[in-house]
Tab-separated table of N, CA and C in Angstrom:
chain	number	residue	atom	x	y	z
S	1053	UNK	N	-13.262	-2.954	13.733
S	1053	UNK	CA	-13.711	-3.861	12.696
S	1053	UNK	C	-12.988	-5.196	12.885
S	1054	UNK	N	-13.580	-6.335	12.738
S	1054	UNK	CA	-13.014	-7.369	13.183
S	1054	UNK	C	-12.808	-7.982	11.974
S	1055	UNK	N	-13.147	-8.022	10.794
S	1055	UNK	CA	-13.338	-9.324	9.626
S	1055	UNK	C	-13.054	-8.160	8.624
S	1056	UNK	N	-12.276	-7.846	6.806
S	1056	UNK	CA	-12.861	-7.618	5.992
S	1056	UNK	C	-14.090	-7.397	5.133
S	1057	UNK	N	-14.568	-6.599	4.656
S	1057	UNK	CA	-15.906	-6.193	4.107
S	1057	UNK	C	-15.342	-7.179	2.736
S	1058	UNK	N	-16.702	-7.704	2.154
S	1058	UNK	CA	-16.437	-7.651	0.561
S	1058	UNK	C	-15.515	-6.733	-0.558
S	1059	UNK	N	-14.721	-6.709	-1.509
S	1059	UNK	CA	-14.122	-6.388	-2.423
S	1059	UNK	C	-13.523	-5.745	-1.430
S	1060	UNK	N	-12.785	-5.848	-0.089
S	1060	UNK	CA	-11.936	-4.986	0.078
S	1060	UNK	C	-10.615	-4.297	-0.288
S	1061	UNK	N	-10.425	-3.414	-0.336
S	1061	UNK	CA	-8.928	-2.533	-1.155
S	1061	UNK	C	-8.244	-3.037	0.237
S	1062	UNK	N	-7.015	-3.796	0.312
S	1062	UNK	CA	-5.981	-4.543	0.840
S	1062	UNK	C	-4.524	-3.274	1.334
S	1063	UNK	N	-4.201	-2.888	1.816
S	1063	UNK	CA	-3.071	-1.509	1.845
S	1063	UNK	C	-1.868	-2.885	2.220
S	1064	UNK	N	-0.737	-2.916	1.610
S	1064	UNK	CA	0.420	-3.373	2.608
S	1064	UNK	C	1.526	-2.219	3.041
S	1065	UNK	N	2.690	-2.438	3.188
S	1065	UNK	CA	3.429	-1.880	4.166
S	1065	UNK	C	3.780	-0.593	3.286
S	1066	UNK	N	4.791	-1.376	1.572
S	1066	UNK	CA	5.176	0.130	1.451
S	1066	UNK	C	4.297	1.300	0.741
S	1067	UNK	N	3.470	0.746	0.112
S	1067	UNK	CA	2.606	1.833	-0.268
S	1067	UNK	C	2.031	2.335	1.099
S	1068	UNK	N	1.636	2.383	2.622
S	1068	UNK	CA	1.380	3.103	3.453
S	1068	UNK	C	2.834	4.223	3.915
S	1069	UNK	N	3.879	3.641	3.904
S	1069	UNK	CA	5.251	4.142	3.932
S	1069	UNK	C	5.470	5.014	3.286
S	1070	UNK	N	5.241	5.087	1.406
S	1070	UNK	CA	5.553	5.527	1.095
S	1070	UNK	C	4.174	7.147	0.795
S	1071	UNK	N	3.611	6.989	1.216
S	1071	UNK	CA	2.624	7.899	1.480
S	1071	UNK	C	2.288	8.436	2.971
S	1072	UNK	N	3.115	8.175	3.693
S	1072	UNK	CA	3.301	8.619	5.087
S	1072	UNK	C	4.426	9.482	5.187
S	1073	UNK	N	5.882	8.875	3.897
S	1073	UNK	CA	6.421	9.963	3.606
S	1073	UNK	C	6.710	11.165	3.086
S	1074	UNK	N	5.799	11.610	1.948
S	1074	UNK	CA	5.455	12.351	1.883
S	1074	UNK	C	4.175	13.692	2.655
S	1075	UNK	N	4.053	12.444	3.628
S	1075	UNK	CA	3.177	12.847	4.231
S	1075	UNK	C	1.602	13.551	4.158
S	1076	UNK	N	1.233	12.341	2.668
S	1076	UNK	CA	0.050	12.664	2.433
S	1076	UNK	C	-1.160	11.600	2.141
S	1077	UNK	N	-1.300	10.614	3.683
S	1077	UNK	CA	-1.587	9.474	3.769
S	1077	UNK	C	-3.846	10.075	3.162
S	1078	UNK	N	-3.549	10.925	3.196
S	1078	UNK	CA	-5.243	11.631	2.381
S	1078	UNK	C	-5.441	11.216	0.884
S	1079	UNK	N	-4.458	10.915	0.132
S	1079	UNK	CA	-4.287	10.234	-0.752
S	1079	UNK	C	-4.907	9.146	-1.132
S	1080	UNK	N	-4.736	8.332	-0.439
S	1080	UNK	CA	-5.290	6.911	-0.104
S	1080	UNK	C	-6.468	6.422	0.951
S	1081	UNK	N	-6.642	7.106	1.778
S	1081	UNK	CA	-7.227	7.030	3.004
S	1081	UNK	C	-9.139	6.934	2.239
S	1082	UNK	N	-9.243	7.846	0.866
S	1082	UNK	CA	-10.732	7.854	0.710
S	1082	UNK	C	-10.785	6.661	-0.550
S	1083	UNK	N	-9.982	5.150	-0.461
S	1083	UNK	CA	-10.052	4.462	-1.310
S	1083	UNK	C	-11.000	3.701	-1.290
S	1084	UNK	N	-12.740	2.957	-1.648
S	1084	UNK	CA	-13.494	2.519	-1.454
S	1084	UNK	C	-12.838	0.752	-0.618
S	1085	UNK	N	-13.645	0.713	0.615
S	1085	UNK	CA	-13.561	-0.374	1.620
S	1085	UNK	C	-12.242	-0.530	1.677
S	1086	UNK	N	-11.179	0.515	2.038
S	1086	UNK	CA	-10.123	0.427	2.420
S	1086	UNK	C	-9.650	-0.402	4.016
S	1087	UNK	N	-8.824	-1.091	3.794
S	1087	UNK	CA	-8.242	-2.128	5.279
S	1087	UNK	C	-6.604	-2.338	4.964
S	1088	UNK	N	-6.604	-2.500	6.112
S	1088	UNK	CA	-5.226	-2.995	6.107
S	1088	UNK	C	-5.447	-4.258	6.937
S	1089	UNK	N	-4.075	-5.215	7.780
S	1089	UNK	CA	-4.159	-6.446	8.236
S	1089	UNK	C	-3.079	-6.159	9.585
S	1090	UNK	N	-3.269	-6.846	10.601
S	1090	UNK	CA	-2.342	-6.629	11.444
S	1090	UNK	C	-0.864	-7.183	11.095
S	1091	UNK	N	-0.533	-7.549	10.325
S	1091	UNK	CA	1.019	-7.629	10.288
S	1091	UNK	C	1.333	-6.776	9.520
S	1092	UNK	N	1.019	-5.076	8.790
S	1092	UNK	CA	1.064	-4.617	8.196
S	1092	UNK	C	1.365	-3.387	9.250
S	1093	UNK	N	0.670	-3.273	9.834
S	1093	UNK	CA	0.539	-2.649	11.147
S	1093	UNK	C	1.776	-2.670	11.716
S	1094	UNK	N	2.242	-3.921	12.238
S	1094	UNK	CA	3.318	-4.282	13.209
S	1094	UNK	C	4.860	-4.806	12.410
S	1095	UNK	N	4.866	-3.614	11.039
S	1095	UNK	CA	5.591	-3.789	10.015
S	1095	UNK	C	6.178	-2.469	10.225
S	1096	UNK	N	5.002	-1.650	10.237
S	1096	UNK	CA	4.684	-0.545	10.337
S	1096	UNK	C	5.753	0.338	11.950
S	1097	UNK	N	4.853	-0.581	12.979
S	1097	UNK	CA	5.196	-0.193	14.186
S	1097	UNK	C	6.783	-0.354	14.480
S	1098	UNK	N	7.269	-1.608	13.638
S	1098	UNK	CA	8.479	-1.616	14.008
S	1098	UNK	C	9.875	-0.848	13.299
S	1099	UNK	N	9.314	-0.297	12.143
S	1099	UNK	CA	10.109	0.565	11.229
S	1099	UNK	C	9.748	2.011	11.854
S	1100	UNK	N	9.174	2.345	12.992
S	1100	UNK	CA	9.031	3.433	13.485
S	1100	UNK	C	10.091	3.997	14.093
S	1101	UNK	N	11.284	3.397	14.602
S	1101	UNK	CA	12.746	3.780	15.609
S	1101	UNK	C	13.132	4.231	14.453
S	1102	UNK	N	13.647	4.341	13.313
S	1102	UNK	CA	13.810	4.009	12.595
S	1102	UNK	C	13.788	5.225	10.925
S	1103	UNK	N	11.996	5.310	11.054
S	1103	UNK	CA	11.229	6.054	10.129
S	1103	UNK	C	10.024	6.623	10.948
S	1104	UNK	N	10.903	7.796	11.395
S	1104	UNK	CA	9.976	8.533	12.148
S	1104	UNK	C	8.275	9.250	11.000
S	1105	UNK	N	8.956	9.168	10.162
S	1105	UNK	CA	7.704	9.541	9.555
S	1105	UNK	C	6.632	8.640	9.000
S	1106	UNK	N	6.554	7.153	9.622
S	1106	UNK	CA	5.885	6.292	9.973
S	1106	UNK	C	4.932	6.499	10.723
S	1107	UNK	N	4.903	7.285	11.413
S	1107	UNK	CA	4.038	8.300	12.425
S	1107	UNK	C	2.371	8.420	11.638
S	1108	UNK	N	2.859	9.098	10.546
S	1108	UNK	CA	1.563	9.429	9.690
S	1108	UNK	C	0.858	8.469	9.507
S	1109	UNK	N	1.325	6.981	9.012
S	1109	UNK	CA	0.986	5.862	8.453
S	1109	UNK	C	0.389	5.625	10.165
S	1110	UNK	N	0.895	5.349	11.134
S	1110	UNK	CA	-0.128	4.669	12.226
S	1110	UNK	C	-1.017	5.590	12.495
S	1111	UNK	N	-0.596	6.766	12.739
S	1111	UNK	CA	-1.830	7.622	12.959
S	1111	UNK	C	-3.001	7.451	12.114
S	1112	UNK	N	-2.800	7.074	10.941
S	1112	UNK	CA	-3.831	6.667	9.901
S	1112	UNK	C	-4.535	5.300	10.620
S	1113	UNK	N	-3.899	4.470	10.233
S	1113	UNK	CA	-4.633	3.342	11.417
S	1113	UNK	C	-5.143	3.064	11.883
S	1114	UNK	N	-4.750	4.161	12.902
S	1114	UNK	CA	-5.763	4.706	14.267
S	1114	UNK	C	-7.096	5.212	14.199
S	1115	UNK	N	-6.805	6.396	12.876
S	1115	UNK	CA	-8.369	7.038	12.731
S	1115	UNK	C	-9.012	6.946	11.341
S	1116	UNK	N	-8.500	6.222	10.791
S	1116	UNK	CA	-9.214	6.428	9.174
S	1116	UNK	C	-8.698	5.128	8.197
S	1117	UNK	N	-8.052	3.767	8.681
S	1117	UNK	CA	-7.711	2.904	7.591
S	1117	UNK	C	-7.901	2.004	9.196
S	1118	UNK	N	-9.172	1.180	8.956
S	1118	UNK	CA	-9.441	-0.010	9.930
S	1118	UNK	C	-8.226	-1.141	9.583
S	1119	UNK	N	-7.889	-1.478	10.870
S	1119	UNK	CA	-6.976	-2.870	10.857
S	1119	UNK	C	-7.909	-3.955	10.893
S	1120	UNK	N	-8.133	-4.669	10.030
S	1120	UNK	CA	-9.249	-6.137	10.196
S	1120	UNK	C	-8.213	-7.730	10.495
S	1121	UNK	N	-9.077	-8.480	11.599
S	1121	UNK	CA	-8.363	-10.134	11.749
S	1121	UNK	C	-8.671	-10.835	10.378
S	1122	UNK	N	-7.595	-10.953	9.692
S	1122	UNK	CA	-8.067	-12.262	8.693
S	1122	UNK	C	-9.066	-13.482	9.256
S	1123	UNK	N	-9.750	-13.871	7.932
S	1123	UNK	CA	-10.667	-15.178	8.644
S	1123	UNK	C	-10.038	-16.200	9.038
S	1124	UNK	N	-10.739	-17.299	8.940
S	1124	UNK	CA	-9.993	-18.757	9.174
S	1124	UNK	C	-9.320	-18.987	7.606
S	1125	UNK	N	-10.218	-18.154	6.623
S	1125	UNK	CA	-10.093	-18.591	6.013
S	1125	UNK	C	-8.990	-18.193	4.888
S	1126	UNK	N	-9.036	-17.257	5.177
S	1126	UNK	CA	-7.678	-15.903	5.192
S	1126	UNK	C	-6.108	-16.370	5.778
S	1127	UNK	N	-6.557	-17.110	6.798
S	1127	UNK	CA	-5.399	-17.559	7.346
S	1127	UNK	C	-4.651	-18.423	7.047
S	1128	UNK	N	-5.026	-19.404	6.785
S	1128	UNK	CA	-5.200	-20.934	6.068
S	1128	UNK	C	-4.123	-20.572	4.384
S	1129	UNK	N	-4.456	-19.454	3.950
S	1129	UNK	CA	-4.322	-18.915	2.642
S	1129	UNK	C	-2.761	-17.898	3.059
S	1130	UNK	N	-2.355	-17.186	4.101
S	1130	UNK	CA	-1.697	-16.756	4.674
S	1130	UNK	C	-0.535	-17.350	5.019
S	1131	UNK	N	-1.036	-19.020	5.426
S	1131	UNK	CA	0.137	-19.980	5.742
S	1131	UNK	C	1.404	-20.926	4.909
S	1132	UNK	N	0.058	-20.695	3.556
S	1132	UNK	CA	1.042	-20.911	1.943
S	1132	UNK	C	1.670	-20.153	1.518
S	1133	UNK	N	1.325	-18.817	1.724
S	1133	UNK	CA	1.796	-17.737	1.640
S	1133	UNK	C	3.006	-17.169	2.052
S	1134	UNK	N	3.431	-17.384	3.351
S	1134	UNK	CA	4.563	-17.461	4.026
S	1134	UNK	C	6.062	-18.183	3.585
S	1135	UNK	N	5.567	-18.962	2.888
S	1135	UNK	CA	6.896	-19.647	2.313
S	1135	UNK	C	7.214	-19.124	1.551
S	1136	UNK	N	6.529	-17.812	0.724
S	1136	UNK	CA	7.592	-17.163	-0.349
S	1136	UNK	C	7.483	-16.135	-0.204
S	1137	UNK	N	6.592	-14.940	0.764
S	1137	UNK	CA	6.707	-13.661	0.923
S	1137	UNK	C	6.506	-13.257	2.791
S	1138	UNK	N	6.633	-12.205	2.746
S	1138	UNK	CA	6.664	-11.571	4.216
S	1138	UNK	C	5.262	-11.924	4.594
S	1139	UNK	N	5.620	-11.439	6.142
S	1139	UNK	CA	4.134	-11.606	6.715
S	1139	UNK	C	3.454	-10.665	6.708
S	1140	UNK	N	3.549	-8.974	6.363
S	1140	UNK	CA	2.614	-7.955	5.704
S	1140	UNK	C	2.181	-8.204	4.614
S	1141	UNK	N	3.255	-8.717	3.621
S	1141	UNK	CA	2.688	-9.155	1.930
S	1141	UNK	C	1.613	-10.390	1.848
S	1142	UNK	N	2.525	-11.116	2.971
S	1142	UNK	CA	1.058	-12.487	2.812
S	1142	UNK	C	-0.344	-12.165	3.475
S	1143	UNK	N	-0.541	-11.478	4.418
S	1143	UNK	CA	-0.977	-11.413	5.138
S	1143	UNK	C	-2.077	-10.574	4.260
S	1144	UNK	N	-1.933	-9.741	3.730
S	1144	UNK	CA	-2.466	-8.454	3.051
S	1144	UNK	C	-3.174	-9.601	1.791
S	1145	UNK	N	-2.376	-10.289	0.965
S	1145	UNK	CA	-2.777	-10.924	-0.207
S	1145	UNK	C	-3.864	-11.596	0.266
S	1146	UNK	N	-3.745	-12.992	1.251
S	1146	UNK	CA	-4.428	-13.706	2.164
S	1146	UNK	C	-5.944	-12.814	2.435
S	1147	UNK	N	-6.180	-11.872	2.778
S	1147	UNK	CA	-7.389	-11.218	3.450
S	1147	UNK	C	-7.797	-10.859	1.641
S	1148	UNK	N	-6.866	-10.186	0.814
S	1148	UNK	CA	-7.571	-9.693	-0.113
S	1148	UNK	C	-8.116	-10.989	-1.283
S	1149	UNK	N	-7.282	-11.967	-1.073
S	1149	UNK	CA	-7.781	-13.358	-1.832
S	1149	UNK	C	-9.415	-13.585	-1.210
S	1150	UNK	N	-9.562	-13.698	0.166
S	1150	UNK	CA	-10.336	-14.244	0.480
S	1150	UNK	C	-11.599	-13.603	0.173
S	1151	UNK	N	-11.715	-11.956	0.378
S	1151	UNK	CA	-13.086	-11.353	0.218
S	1151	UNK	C	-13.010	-10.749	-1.238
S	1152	UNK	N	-12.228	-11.397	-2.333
S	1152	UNK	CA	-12.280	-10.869	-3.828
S	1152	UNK	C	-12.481	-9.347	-3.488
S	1153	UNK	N	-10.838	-9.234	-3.235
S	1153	UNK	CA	-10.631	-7.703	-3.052
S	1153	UNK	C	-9.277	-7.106	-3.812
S	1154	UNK	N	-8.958	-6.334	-3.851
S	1154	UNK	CA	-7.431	-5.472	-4.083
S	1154	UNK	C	-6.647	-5.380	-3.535
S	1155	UNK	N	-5.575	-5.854	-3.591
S	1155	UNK	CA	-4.203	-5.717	-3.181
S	1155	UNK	C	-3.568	-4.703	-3.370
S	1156	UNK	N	-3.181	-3.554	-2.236
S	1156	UNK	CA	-2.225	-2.662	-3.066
S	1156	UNK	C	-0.867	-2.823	-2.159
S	1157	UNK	N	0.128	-3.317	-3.490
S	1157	UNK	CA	1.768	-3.820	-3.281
S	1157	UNK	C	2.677	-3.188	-3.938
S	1158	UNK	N	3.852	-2.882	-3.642
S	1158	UNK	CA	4.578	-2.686	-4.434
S	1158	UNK	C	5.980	-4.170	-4.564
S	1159	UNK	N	5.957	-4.773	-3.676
S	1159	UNK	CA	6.608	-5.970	-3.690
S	1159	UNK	C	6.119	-6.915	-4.508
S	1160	UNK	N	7.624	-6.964	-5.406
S	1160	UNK	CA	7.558	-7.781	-6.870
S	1160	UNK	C	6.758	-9.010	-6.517
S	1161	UNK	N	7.587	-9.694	-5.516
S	1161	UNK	CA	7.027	-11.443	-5.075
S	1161	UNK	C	5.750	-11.170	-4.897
S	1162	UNK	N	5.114	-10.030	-4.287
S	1162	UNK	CA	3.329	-10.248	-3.870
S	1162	UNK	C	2.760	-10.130	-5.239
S	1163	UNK	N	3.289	-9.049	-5.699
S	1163	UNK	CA	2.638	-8.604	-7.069
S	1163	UNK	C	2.745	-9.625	-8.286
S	1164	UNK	N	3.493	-10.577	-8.108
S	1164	UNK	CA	3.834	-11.824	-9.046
S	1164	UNK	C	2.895	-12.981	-8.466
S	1165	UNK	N	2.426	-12.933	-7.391
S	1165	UNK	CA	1.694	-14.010	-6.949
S	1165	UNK	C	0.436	-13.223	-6.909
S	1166	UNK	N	0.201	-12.434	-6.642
S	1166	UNK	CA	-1.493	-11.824	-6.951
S	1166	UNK	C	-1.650	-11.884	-8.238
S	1167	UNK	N	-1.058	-11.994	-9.402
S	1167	UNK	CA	-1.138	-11.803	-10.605
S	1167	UNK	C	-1.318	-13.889	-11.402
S	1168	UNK	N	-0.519	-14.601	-10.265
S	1168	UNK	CA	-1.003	-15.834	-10.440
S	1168	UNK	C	-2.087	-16.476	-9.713
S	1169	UNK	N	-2.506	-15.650	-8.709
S	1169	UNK	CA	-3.719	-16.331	-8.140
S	1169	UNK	C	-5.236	-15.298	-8.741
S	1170	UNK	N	-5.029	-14.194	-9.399
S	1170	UNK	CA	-6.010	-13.335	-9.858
S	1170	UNK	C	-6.510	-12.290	-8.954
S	1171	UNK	N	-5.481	-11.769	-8.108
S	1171	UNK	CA	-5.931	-11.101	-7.139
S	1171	UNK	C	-5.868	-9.725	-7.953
S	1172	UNK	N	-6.855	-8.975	-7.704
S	1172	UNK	CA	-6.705	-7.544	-8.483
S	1172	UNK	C	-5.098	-7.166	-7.671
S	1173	UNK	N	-4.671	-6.183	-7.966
S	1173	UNK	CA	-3.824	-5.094	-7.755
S	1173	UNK	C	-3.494	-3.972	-8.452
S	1174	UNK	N	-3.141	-3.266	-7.200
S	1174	UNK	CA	-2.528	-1.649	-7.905
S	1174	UNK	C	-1.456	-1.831	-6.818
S	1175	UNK	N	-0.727	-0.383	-7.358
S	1175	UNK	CA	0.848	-0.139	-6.116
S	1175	UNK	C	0.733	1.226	-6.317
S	1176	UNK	N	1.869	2.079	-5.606
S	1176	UNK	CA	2.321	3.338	-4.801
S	1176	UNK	C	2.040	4.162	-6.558
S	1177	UNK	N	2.557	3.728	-7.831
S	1177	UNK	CA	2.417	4.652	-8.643
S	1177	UNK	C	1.156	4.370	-9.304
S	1178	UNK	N	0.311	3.410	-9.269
S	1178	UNK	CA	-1.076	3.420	-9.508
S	1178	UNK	C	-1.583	4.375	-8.663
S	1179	UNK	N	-1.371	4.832	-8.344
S	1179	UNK	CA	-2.315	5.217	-7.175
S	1179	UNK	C	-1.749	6.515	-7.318
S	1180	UNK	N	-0.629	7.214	-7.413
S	1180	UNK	CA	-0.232	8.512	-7.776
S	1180	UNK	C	-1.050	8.456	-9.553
S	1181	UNK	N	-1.260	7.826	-10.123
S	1181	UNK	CA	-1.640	7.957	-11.264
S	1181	UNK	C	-3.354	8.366	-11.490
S	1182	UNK	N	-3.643	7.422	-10.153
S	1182	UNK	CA	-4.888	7.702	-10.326
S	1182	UNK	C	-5.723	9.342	-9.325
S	1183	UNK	N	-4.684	9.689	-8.625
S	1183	UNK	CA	-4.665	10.736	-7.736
S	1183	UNK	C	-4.535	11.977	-8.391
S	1184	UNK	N	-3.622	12.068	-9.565
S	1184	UNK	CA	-3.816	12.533	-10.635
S	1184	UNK	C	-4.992	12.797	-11.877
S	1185	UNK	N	-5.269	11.738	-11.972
S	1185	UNK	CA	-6.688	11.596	-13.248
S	1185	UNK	C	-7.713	11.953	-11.765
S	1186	UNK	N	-7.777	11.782	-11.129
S	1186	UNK	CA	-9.283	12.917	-10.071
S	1186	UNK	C	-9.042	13.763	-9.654
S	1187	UNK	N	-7.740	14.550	-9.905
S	1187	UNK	CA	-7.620	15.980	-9.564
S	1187	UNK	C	-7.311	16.187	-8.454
S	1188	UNK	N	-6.474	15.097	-8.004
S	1188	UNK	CA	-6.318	15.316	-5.901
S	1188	UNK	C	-5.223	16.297	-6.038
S	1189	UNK	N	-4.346	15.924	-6.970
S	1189	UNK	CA	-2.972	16.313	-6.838
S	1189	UNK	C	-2.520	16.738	-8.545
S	1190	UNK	N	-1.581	17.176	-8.987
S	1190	UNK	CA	-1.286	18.187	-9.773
S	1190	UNK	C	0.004	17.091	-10.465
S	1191	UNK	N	-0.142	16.627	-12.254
S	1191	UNK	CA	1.308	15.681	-12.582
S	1191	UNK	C	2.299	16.170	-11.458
S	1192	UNK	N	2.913	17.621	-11.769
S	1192	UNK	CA	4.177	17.518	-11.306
S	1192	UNK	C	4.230	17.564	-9.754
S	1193	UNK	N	3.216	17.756	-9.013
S	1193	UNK	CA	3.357	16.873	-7.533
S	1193	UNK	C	3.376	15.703	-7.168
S	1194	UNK	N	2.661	14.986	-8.262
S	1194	UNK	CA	2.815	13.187	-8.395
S	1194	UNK	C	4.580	12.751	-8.553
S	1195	UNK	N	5.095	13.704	-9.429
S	1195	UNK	CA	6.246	13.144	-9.895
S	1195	UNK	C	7.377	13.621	-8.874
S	1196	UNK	N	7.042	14.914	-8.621
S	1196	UNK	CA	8.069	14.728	-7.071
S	1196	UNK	C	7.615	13.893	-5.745
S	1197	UNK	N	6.418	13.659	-5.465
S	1197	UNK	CA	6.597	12.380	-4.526
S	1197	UNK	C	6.971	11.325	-4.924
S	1198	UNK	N	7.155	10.864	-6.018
S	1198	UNK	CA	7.384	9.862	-6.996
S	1198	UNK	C	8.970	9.431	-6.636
S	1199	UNK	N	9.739	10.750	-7.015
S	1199	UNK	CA	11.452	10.892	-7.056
S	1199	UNK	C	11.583	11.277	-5.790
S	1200	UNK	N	11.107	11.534	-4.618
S	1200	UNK	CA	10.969	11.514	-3.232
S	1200	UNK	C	11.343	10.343	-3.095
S	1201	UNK	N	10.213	9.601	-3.245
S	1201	UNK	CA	10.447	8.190	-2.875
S	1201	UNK	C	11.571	7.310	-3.044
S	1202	UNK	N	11.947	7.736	-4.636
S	1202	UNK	CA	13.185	7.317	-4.912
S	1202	UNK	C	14.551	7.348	-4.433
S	1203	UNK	N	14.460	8.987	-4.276
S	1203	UNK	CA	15.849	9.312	-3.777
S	1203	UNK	C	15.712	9.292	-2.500
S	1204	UNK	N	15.102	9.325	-1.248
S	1204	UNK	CA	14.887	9.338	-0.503
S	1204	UNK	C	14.697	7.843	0.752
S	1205	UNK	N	14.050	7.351	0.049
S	1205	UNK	CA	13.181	5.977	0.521
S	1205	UNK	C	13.842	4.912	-0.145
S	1206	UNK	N	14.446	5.276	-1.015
S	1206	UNK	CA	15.305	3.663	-1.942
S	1206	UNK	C	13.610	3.309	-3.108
S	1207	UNK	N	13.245	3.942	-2.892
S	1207	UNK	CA	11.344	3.137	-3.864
S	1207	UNK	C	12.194	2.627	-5.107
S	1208	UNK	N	11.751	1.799	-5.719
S	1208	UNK	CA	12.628	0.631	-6.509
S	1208	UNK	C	11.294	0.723	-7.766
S	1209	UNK	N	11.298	1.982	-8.932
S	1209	UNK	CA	10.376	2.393	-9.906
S	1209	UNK	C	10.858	1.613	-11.745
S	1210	UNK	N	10.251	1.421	-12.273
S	1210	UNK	CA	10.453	1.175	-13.327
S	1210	UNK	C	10.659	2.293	-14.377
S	1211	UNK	N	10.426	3.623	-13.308
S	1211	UNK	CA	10.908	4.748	-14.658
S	1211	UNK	C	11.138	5.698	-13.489
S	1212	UNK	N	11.676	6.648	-13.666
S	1212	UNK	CA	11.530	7.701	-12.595
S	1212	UNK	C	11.210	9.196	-12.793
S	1213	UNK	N	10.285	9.057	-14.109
S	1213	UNK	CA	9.084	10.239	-14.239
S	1213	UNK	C	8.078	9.936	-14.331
S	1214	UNK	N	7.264	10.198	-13.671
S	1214	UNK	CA	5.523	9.892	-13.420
S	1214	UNK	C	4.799	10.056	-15.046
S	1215	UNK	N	5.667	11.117	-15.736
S	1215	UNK	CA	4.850	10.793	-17.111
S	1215	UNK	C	4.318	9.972	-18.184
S	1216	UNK	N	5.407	8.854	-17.961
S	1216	UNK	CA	5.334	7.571	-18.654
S	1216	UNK	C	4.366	6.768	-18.277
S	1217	UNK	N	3.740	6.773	-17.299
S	1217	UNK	CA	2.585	6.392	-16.489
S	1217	UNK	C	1.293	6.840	-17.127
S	1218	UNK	N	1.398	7.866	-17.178
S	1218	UNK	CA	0.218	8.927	-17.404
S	1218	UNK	C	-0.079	8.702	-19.049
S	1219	UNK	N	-1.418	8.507	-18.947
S	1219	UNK	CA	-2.126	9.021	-20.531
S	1219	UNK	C	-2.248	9.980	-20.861
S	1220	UNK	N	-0.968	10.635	-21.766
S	1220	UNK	CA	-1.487	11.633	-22.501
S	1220	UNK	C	-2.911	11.913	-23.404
């Protein structure tokens, strides 16, 4: 795939990370017009020496989450971008600005600037939340990948039980 589809769902680094560590990148993988961006990729590739269980996340890549080239116009949007976040976070925002798509971040700075430019978003516990409400996965398996992440990965949560999340 060379370009983004319309409304595409945007993946950046740690929500693929952090669902590679648990090792249940199936999670995410059936998210409607799911993409990722090549510096997300090569975010990816290089935290691999590293985080061997990064493995999952490229293997995904490879067969089931297309890497797309931002446009011109994507890019352009990418280059403002750069002065206050990484080049997976910009890069990811940039493609999802351009085809009025979704961002999924867990980095405050992206998630503070998608929220000033109107970019939809979700992150790593949206997405356990919503994996939950369709029955992929079970609360209390949400909440131990959740505290996985935490204790494990450093994941930087605003609560560290998945219940507070959840609508009773």
């Amino acid at each position: 795939m060379t370009g983004a589809p319309a409304n595409a769902t945007v993946l950046n680094t740690t929500v693929l990370s952090n669902f590679a560590q648990v090792d249940h990148i199936e999670l995410i993988a059936y998210l409607p017009r799911l993409v990722t961006v090549p510096a997300v990729q090569m975010e990816l590739t290089e935290g691999f020496e590293t985080h061997r269980y990064l493995e999952h996340a490229l293997t995904a890549l490879e067969e089931d989450i297309p890497v797309v080239e931002p446009s011109a116009e994507a890019h352009q949007i990418e280059q403002s971008l750069l002065e206050t976040l990484d080049p997976g976070e910009a890069q990811a925002l940039a493609v999802a600005d351009d085809v009025a798509g979704t961002v999924i971040t867990d980095d405050g700075d992206a998630r503070a600037t998608a929220n000033h430019r109107g970019i939809e978003l979700t992150g790593s516990i949206g997405l356990l939340v919503r994996s939950v409400e369709d029955d992929r996965i079970t609360a209390t398996t949400a909440d131990t990948y959740l505290k996985r992440w935490i204790d494990e990965a450093g994941f930087h949560s605003p609560a560290r039980d998945l219940d507070v999340f959840l609508d009773e």
